[in-house]
PDB file of N, CA and C in Angstrom:
ATOM      1  N   MET A  21      29.252  -7.288   0.221  1.00  0.00           N
ATOM      2  CA  MET A  21      27.777  -7.759  -0.507  1.00  0.00           C
ATOM      3  C   MET A  21      27.456  -9.082  -0.732  1.00  0.00           C
ATOM      4  N   THR A  22      26.977 -10.106  -0.536  1.00  0.00           N
ATOM      5  CA  THR A  22      26.816 -10.881  -0.646  1.00  0.00           C
ATOM      6  C   THR A  22      25.562 -10.914  -2.438  1.00  0.00           C
ATOM      7  N   LEU A  23      25.354 -11.944  -3.288  1.00  0.00           N
ATOM      8  CA  LEU A  23      24.301 -11.994  -3.856  1.00  0.00           C
ATOM      9  C   LEU A  23      23.168 -12.464  -2.809  1.00  0.00           C
ATOM     10  N   ALA A  24      22.575 -13.322  -1.423  1.00  0.00           N
ATOM     11  CA  ALA A  24      21.837 -13.598  -0.586  1.00  0.00           C
ATOM     12  C   ALA A  24      21.304 -11.828  -0.327  1.00  0.00           C
ATOM     13  N   GLU A  25      22.174 -10.710   0.030  1.00  0.00           N
ATOM     14  CA  GLU A  25      21.990  -9.741   0.379  1.00  0.00           C
ATOM     15  C   GLU A  25      22.048  -8.795  -0.211  1.00  0.00           C
ATOM     16  N   LEU A  26      21.981  -8.948  -1.821  1.00  0.00           N
ATOM     17  CA  LEU A  26      21.757  -8.268  -2.901  1.00  0.00           C
ATOM     18  C   LEU A  26      20.165  -8.102  -3.119  1.00  0.00           C
ATOM     19  N   ARG A  27      20.065 -10.130  -3.127  1.00  0.00           N
ATOM     20  CA  ARG A  27      18.294 -10.134  -3.379  1.00  0.00           C
ATOM     21  C   ARG A  27      17.664  -9.895  -2.032  1.00  0.00           C
ATOM     22  N   SER A  28      17.464  -9.634  -1.063  1.00  0.00           N
ATOM     23  CA  SER A  28      16.906  -9.302   0.271  1.00  0.00           C
ATOM     24  C   SER A  28      16.499  -8.024  -0.218  1.00  0.00           C
ATOM     25  N   ARG A  29      18.097  -6.648  -0.197  1.00  0.00           N
ATOM     26  CA  ARG A  29      17.431  -5.579  -0.513  1.00  0.00           C
ATOM     27  C   ARG A  29      16.637  -5.202  -1.701  1.00  0.00           C
ATOM     28  N   LEU A  30      16.641  -5.928  -2.827  1.00  0.00           N
ATOM     29  CA  LEU A  30      15.865  -5.770  -4.106  1.00  0.00           C
ATOM     30  C   LEU A  30      14.162  -5.838  -3.926  1.00  0.00           C
ATOM     31  N   ASP A  31      14.373  -7.184  -3.023  1.00  0.00           N
ATOM     32  CA  ASP A  31      12.592  -7.892  -2.653  1.00  0.00           C
ATOM     33  C   ASP A  31      12.339  -6.901  -1.511  1.00  0.00           C
ATOM     34  N   ARG A  32      13.205  -6.239  -1.191  1.00  0.00           N
ATOM     35  CA  ARG A  32      12.235  -5.080   0.048  1.00  0.00           C
ATOM     36  C   ARG A  32      12.082  -3.719  -0.898  1.00  0.00           C
ATOM     37  N   LEU A  33      12.429  -3.377  -1.847  1.00  0.00           N
ATOM     38  CA  LEU A  33      13.019  -2.031  -2.495  1.00  0.00           C
ATOM     39  C   LEU A  33      10.614  -2.062  -2.775  1.00  0.00           C
ATOM     40  N   GLY A  34      10.214  -0.567  -2.584  1.00  0.00           N
ATOM     41  CA  GLY A  34       9.014  -0.337  -3.144  1.00  0.00           C
ATOM     42  C   GLY A  34       9.195   0.136  -4.601  1.00  0.00           C
ATOM     43  N   ALA A  35       7.736   0.143  -5.094  1.00  0.00           N
ATOM     44  CA  ALA A  35       8.045   0.740  -6.788  1.00  0.00           C
ATOM     45  C   ALA A  35       8.201   2.273  -6.982  1.00  0.00           C
ATOM     46  N   GLY A  36       9.497   2.015  -7.701  1.00  0.00           N
ATOM     47  CA  GLY A  36       9.928   2.989  -7.793  1.00  0.00           C
ATOM     48  C   GLY A  36      11.821   3.150  -7.422  1.00  0.00           C
ATOM     49  N   ALA A  37      11.630   2.797  -5.812  1.00  0.00           N
ATOM     50  CA  ALA A  37      12.922   3.038  -5.406  1.00  0.00           C
ATOM     51  C   ALA A  37      14.352   2.244  -6.230  1.00  0.00           C
ATOM     52  N   VAL A  38      15.129   3.051  -5.963  1.00  0.00           N
ATOM     53  CA  VAL A  38      16.345   2.452  -6.174  1.00  0.00           C
ATOM     54  C   VAL A  38      17.474   2.538  -5.371  1.00  0.00           C
ATOM     55  N   LEU A  39      17.616   1.217  -5.590  1.00  0.00           N
ATOM     56  CA  LEU A  39      19.237   0.777  -4.906  1.00  0.00           C
ATOM     57  C   LEU A  39      20.736   0.815  -5.376  1.00  0.00           C
ATOM     58  N   ARG A  40      21.460   1.555  -4.745  1.00  0.00           N
ATOM     59  CA  ARG A  40      22.243   1.870  -5.532  1.00  0.00           C
ATOM     60  C   ARG A  40      24.045   0.515  -5.059  1.00  0.00           C
ATOM     61  N   ILE A  41      24.450   0.110  -5.892  1.00  0.00           N
ATOM     62  CA  ILE A  41      25.303  -0.741  -5.080  1.00  0.00           C
ATOM     63  C   ILE A  41      26.862  -0.141  -6.259  1.00  0.00           C
ATOM     64  N   SER A  42      28.433  -0.151  -5.351  1.00  0.00           N
ATOM     65  CA  SER A  42      29.628   0.264  -6.321  1.00  0.00           C
ATOM     66  C   SER A  42      30.145  -0.554  -7.380  1.00  0.00           C
ATOM     67  N   ASP A  43      30.684   0.072  -7.958  1.00  0.00           N
ATOM     68  CA  ASP A  43      31.662  -0.798  -9.094  1.00  0.00           C
ATOM     69  C   ASP A  43      32.149  -2.158  -8.309  1.00  0.00           C
ATOM     70  N   HIS A  44      32.651  -1.631  -7.403  1.00  0.00           N
ATOM     71  CA  HIS A  44      33.724  -2.908  -6.715  1.00  0.00           C
ATOM     72  C   HIS A  44      32.092  -3.977  -6.317  1.00  0.00           C
ATOM     73  N   ASP A  45      31.543  -4.073  -5.590  1.00  0.00           N
ATOM     74  CA  ASP A  45      31.303  -4.882  -5.130  1.00  0.00           C
ATOM     75  C   ASP A  45      29.993  -5.142  -6.375  1.00  0.00           C
ATOM     76  N   TYR A  46      29.605  -4.779  -7.426  1.00  0.00           N
ATOM     77  CA  TYR A  46      28.960  -5.177  -8.824  1.00  0.00           C
ATOM     78  C   TYR A  46      30.083  -6.021  -9.410  1.00  0.00           C
ATOM     79  N   GLU A  47      31.302  -5.960  -9.706  1.00  0.00           N
ATOM     80  CA  GLU A  47      32.554  -6.622 -10.202  1.00  0.00           C
ATOM     81  C   GLU A  47      32.657  -7.746  -9.740  1.00  0.00           C
ATOM     82  N   ARG A  48      32.909  -8.204  -8.757  1.00  0.00           N
ATOM     83  CA  ARG A  48      32.898  -8.792  -7.516  1.00  0.00           C
ATOM     84  C   ARG A  48      31.618  -9.316  -7.478  1.00  0.00           C
ATOM     85  N   LEU A  49      30.549  -9.226  -7.649  1.00  0.00           N
ATOM     86  CA  LEU A  49      29.348 -10.740  -7.824  1.00  0.00           C
ATOM     87  C   LEU A  49      28.920 -10.821  -9.087  1.00  0.00           C
ATOM     88  N   PHE A  50      29.199 -10.201 -10.691  1.00  0.00           N
ATOM     89  CA  PHE A  50      28.435 -10.232 -11.706  1.00  0.00           C
ATOM     90  C   PHE A  50      30.003 -10.387 -12.851  1.00  0.00           C
ATOM     91  N   GLY A  51      30.935  -9.929 -12.268  1.00  0.00           N
ATOM     92  CA  GLY A  51      31.975 -10.358 -12.942  1.00  0.00           C
ATOM     93  C   GLY A  51      32.407  -8.941 -13.561  1.00  0.00           C
ATOM     94  N   ILE A  52      33.404  -8.746 -15.010  1.00  0.00           N
ATOM     95  CA  ILE A  52      33.762  -7.718 -15.236  1.00  0.00           C
ATOM     96  C   ILE A  52      33.874  -7.774 -16.245  1.00  0.00           C
ATOM     97  N   ASN A  53      33.427  -8.945 -17.434  1.00  0.00           N
ATOM     98  CA  ASN A  53      33.472  -9.674 -18.245  1.00  0.00           C
ATOM     99  C   ASN A  53      32.495  -9.230 -19.483  1.00  0.00           C
ATOM    100  N   GLU A  54      32.454  -9.352 -20.703  1.00  0.00           N
ATOM    101  CA  GLU A  54      31.256  -9.195 -21.477  1.00  0.00           C
ATOM    102  C   GLU A  54      29.834  -9.656 -21.192  1.00  0.00           C
ATOM    103  N   VAL A  55      30.272 -10.395 -20.451  1.00  0.00           N
ATOM    104  CA  VAL A  55      28.473 -11.335 -20.128  1.00  0.00           C
ATOM    105  C   VAL A  55      28.184 -10.735 -18.616  1.00  0.00           C
ATOM    106  N   ALA A  56      29.000  -9.553 -18.096  1.00  0.00           N
ATOM    107  CA  ALA A  56      28.291  -9.698 -17.024  1.00  0.00           C
ATOM    108  C   ALA A  56      26.969  -8.381 -16.793  1.00  0.00           C
ATOM    109  N   ALA A  57      27.066  -7.710 -17.217  1.00  0.00           N
ATOM    110  CA  ALA A  57      25.651  -7.047 -17.465  1.00  0.00           C
ATOM    111  C   ALA A  57      24.902  -7.217 -17.834  1.00  0.00           C
ATOM    112  N   ALA A  58      24.718  -8.660 -19.059  1.00  0.00           N
ATOM    113  CA  ALA A  58      23.430  -9.789 -18.871  1.00  0.00           C
ATOM    114  C   ALA A  58      23.175 -10.079 -17.655  1.00  0.00           C
ATOM    115  N   LYS A  59      23.922 -10.943 -16.882  1.00  0.00           N
ATOM    116  CA  LYS A  59      24.068 -11.408 -16.013  1.00  0.00           C
ATOM    117  C   LYS A  59      23.250 -10.993 -14.661  1.00  0.00           C
ATOM    118  N   ALA A  60      23.632  -9.232 -14.655  1.00  0.00           N
ATOM    119  CA  ALA A  60      23.497  -8.082 -14.164  1.00  0.00           C
ATOM    120  C   ALA A  60      21.752  -8.082 -14.123  1.00  0.00           C
ATOM    121  N   ALA A  61      21.136  -7.637 -15.064  1.00  0.00           N
ATOM    122  CA  ALA A  61      20.063  -7.489 -16.211  1.00  0.00           C
ATOM    123  C   ALA A  61      19.664  -8.703 -15.184  1.00  0.00           C
ATOM    124  N   GLN A  62      19.382 -10.139 -15.808  1.00  0.00           N
ATOM    125  CA  GLN A  62      18.539 -11.163 -15.480  1.00  0.00           C
ATOM    126  C   GLN A  62      18.804 -11.349 -14.596  1.00  0.00           C
ATOM    127  N   PHE A  63      19.505 -10.709 -13.591  1.00  0.00           N
ATOM    128  CA  PHE A  63      19.410 -10.914 -12.021  1.00  0.00           C
ATOM    129  C   PHE A  63      18.314 -10.075 -11.428  1.00  0.00           C
ATOM    130  N   ALA A  64      18.346  -8.993 -11.844  1.00  0.00           N
ATOM    131  CA  ALA A  64      17.613  -7.972 -11.733  1.00  0.00           C
ATOM    132  C   ALA A  64      15.975  -8.132 -12.056  1.00  0.00           C
ATOM    133  N   ARG A  65      16.097  -8.325 -13.461  1.00  0.00           N
ATOM    134  CA  ARG A  65      14.694  -8.751 -13.434  1.00  0.00           C
ATOM    135  C   ARG A  65      13.905 -10.103 -12.644  1.00  0.00           C
ATOM    136  N   LYS A  66      14.655 -11.165 -12.582  1.00  0.00           N
ATOM    137  CA  LYS A  66      14.046 -11.741 -11.877  1.00  0.00           C
ATOM    138  C   LYS A  66      13.311 -11.017 -10.196  1.00  0.00           C
ATOM    139  N   HIS A  67      13.985  -9.605 -10.078  1.00  0.00           N
ATOM    140  CA  HIS A  67      13.583  -9.308  -8.817  1.00  0.00           C
ATOM    141  C   HIS A  67      12.538  -8.397  -8.960  1.00  0.00           C
ATOM    142  N   HIS A  68      12.568  -7.817 -10.400  1.00  0.00           N
ATOM    143  CA  HIS A  68      11.860  -6.783 -10.909  1.00  0.00           C
ATOM    144  C   HIS A  68      11.936  -5.435 -10.446  1.00  0.00           C
ATOM    145  N   CYS A  69      13.401  -5.327 -11.685  1.00  0.00           N
ATOM    146  CA  CYS A  69      14.037  -4.446 -11.093  1.00  0.00           C
ATOM    147  C   CYS A  69      14.794  -4.342 -12.568  1.00  0.00           C
ATOM    148  N   VAL A  70      15.424  -3.074 -12.909  1.00  0.00           N
ATOM    149  CA  VAL A  70      15.808  -2.807 -14.102  1.00  0.00           C
ATOM    150  C   VAL A  70      17.395  -2.649 -13.499  1.00  0.00           C
ATOM    151  N   SER A  71      18.250  -2.740 -14.279  1.00  0.00           N
ATOM    152  CA  SER A  71      19.867  -1.991 -14.060  1.00  0.00           C
ATOM    153  C   SER A  71      20.668  -1.515 -14.881  1.00  0.00           C
ATOM    154  N   VAL A  72      21.334   0.340 -14.038  1.00  0.00           N
ATOM    155  CA  VAL A  72      21.984   0.508 -15.204  1.00  0.00           C
ATOM    156  C   VAL A  72      23.191   1.356 -14.511  1.00  0.00           C
ATOM    157  N   PRO A  73      24.015   1.002 -15.562  1.00  0.00           N
ATOM    158  CA  PRO A  73      25.628   1.668 -14.497  1.00  0.00           C
ATOM    159  C   PRO A  73      25.397   2.934 -14.997  1.00  0.00           C
ATOM    160  N   GLY A  74      26.307   2.967 -13.871  1.00  0.00           N
ATOM    161  CA  GLY A  74      26.337   4.912 -13.205  1.00  0.00           C
ATOM    162  C   GLY A  74      27.553   5.467 -13.103  1.00  0.00           C
ATOM    163  N   ASP A  75      27.967   6.235 -12.595  1.00  0.00           N
ATOM    164  CA  ASP A  75      29.097   6.995 -12.272  1.00  0.00           C
ATOM    165  C   ASP A  75      29.855   6.345 -11.165  1.00  0.00           C
ATOM    166  N   GLY A  76      30.837   5.029 -11.346  1.00  0.00           N
ATOM    167  CA  GLY A  76      31.012   4.411  -9.825  1.00  0.00           C
ATOM    168  C   GLY A  76      30.353   3.494  -9.080  1.00  0.00           C
ATOM    169  N   SER A  77      29.175   3.508  -9.831  1.00  0.00           N
ATOM    170  CA  SER A  77      28.057   2.618  -9.082  1.00  0.00           C
ATOM    171  C   SER A  77      27.322   2.009  -9.858  1.00  0.00           C
ATOM    172  N   VAL A  78      26.174   1.011  -9.721  1.00  0.00           N
ATOM    173  CA  VAL A  78      25.198   0.204 -10.521  1.00  0.00           C
ATOM    174  C   VAL A  78      24.325   0.776  -9.519  1.00  0.00           C
ATOM    175  N   TYR A  79      23.011   0.740 -10.694  1.00  0.00           N
ATOM    176  CA  TYR A  79      21.882   1.223  -9.935  1.00  0.00           C
ATOM    177  C   TYR A  79      20.533   0.246  -9.857  1.00  0.00           C
ATOM    178  N   PHE A  80      20.221  -0.115  -9.100  1.00  0.00           N
ATOM    179  CA  PHE A  80      18.817  -1.178  -9.565  1.00  0.00           C
ATOM    180  C   PHE A  80      17.520  -0.274  -9.256  1.00  0.00           C
ATOM    181  N   ARG A  81      16.644   0.121  -9.902  1.00  0.00           N
ATOM    182  CA  ARG A  81      15.417   0.230  -9.599  1.00  0.00           C
ATOM    183  C   ARG A  81      14.501  -0.558  -9.810  1.00  0.00           C
ATOM    184  N   LYS A  82      13.535  -0.686  -8.774  1.00  0.00           N
ATOM    185  CA  LYS A  82      12.202  -1.372  -8.701  1.00  0.00           C
ATOM    186  C   LYS A  82      11.372  -0.927 -10.006  1.00  0.00           C
ATOM    187  N   SER A  83      11.010  -1.629 -10.812  1.00  0.00           N
ATOM    188  CA  SER A  83      10.271  -1.844 -11.360  1.00  0.00           C
ATOM    189  C   SER A  83       8.290  -1.283 -10.711  1.00  0.00           C
ATOM    190  N   SER A  84       7.660  -0.541 -11.329  1.00  0.00           N
ATOM    191  CA  SER A  84       6.241  -0.478 -11.090  1.00  0.00           C
ATOM    192  C   SER A  84       5.234  -1.209 -12.093  1.00  0.00           C
ATOM    193  N   PRO A  85       4.517  -1.758 -10.645  1.00  0.00           N
ATOM    194  CA  PRO A  85       3.575  -2.299 -11.149  1.00  0.00           C
ATOM    195  C   PRO A  85       2.692  -2.200 -12.299  1.00  0.00           C
ATOM    196  N   ASP A  86       2.023  -0.420 -12.886  1.00  0.00           N
ATOM    197  CA  ASP A  86       1.754   0.071 -13.240  1.00  0.00           C
ATOM    198  C   ASP A  86       2.245   0.588 -14.204  1.00  0.00           C
ATOM    199  N   ALA A  87       3.300   0.212 -14.316  1.00  0.00           N
ATOM    200  CA  ALA A  87       4.107   0.519 -15.711  1.00  0.00           C
ATOM    201  C   ALA A  87       4.192  -0.095 -16.652  1.00  0.00           C
ATOM    202  N   TYR A  88       3.491  -1.508 -16.786  1.00  0.00           N
ATOM    203  CA  TYR A  88       3.781  -2.560 -17.441  1.00  0.00           C
ATOM    204  C   TYR A  88       5.218  -3.011 -17.813  1.00  0.00           C
ATOM    205  N   ARG A  89       5.522  -2.946 -16.598  1.00  0.00           N
ATOM    206  CA  ARG A  89       7.355  -3.332 -16.552  1.00  0.00           C
ATOM    207  C   ARG A  89       7.985  -2.674 -17.828  1.00  0.00           C
ATOM    208  N   SER A  90       7.634  -0.922 -18.302  1.00  0.00           N
ATOM    209  CA  SER A  90       8.735  -0.430 -18.660  1.00  0.00           C
ATOM    210  C   SER A  90       9.112   0.220 -17.923  1.00  0.00           C
ATOM    211  N   VAL A  91      10.405   1.318 -17.650  1.00  0.00           N
ATOM    212  CA  VAL A  91      10.831   1.787 -16.059  1.00  0.00           C
ATOM    213  C   VAL A  91      11.452   2.624 -17.199  1.00  0.00           C
ATOM    214  N   GLU A  92      11.413   3.910 -16.535  1.00  0.00           N
ATOM    215  CA  GLU A  92      12.407   4.650 -16.524  1.00  0.00           C
ATOM    216  C   GLU A  92      13.079   5.508 -15.897  1.00  0.00           C
ATOM    217  N   LEU A  93      14.119   4.926 -15.824  1.00  0.00           N
ATOM    218  CA  LEU A  93      15.488   5.298 -15.237  1.00  0.00           C
ATOM    219  C   LEU A  93      16.639   6.366 -15.485  1.00  0.00           C
ATOM    220  N   VAL A  94      16.501   7.583 -14.943  1.00  0.00           N
ATOM    221  CA  VAL A  94      18.366   8.665 -14.881  1.00  0.00           C
ATOM    222  C   VAL A  94      18.774   8.426 -13.967  1.00  0.00           C
ATOM    223  N   GLN A  95      19.885   8.038 -14.650  1.00  0.00           N
ATOM    224  CA  GLN A  95      21.145   7.633 -14.899  1.00  0.00           C
ATOM    225  C   GLN A  95      21.791   8.142 -13.251  1.00  0.00           C
ATOM    226  N   ASP A  96      21.660   9.106 -13.119  1.00  0.00           N
ATOM    227  CA  ASP A  96      22.202   9.842 -12.004  1.00  0.00           C
ATOM    228  C   ASP A  96      21.177  10.482 -10.727  1.00  0.00           C
ATOM    229  N   ALA A  97      20.013   9.424 -10.483  1.00  0.00           N
ATOM    230  CA  ALA A  97      19.164   9.309  -9.961  1.00  0.00           C
ATOM    231  C   ALA A  97      19.404   9.437  -8.337  1.00  0.00           C
ATOM    232  N   PRO A  98      19.089   9.691  -7.026  1.00  0.00           N
ATOM    233  CA  PRO A  98      19.574   9.677  -6.003  1.00  0.00           C
ATOM    234  C   PRO A  98      19.894   8.405  -5.912  1.00  0.00           C
ATOM    235  N   PRO A  99      20.525   7.547  -5.183  1.00  0.00           N
ATOM    236  CA  PRO A  99      20.332   6.410  -4.681  1.00  0.00           C
ATOM    237  C   PRO A  99      19.701   6.288  -3.221  1.00  0.00           C
ATOM    238  N   THR A 100      18.751   5.003  -2.955  1.00  0.00           N
ATOM    239  CA  THR A 100      18.142   4.897  -2.070  1.00  0.00           C
ATOM    240  C   THR A 100      18.481   3.847  -1.772  1.00  0.00           C
ATOM    241  N   SER A 101      18.799   3.366  -0.179  1.00  0.00           N
ATOM    242  CA  SER A 101      18.876   2.138   0.006  1.00  0.00           C
ATOM    243  C   SER A 101      17.864   1.734   0.582  1.00  0.00           C
ATOM    244  N   ARG A 102      16.271   1.636   1.089  1.00  0.00           N
ATOM    245  CA  ARG A 102      15.684   0.697   1.784  1.00  0.00           C
ATOM    246  C   ARG A 102      14.453   1.770   1.719  1.00  0.00           C
TER     247      ARG A 102
END
């Protein structure tokens, strides 16, 4: 996966939809140092999403415009990619 592919997938998500990417893709795209989570969160916010690490994956969830940008995300939410 590339950043362009991730950007495209996040932009196509509907409100509340979840996209799961593997830890491997996450580390390749954002790194593994102390700044990686901040970079991923900033990238997610630009696409109206939140990012949450899970077990072996990172989840991006599209914010609902009705939730005033406060999104409750359950870490073990089932992945949805489209």
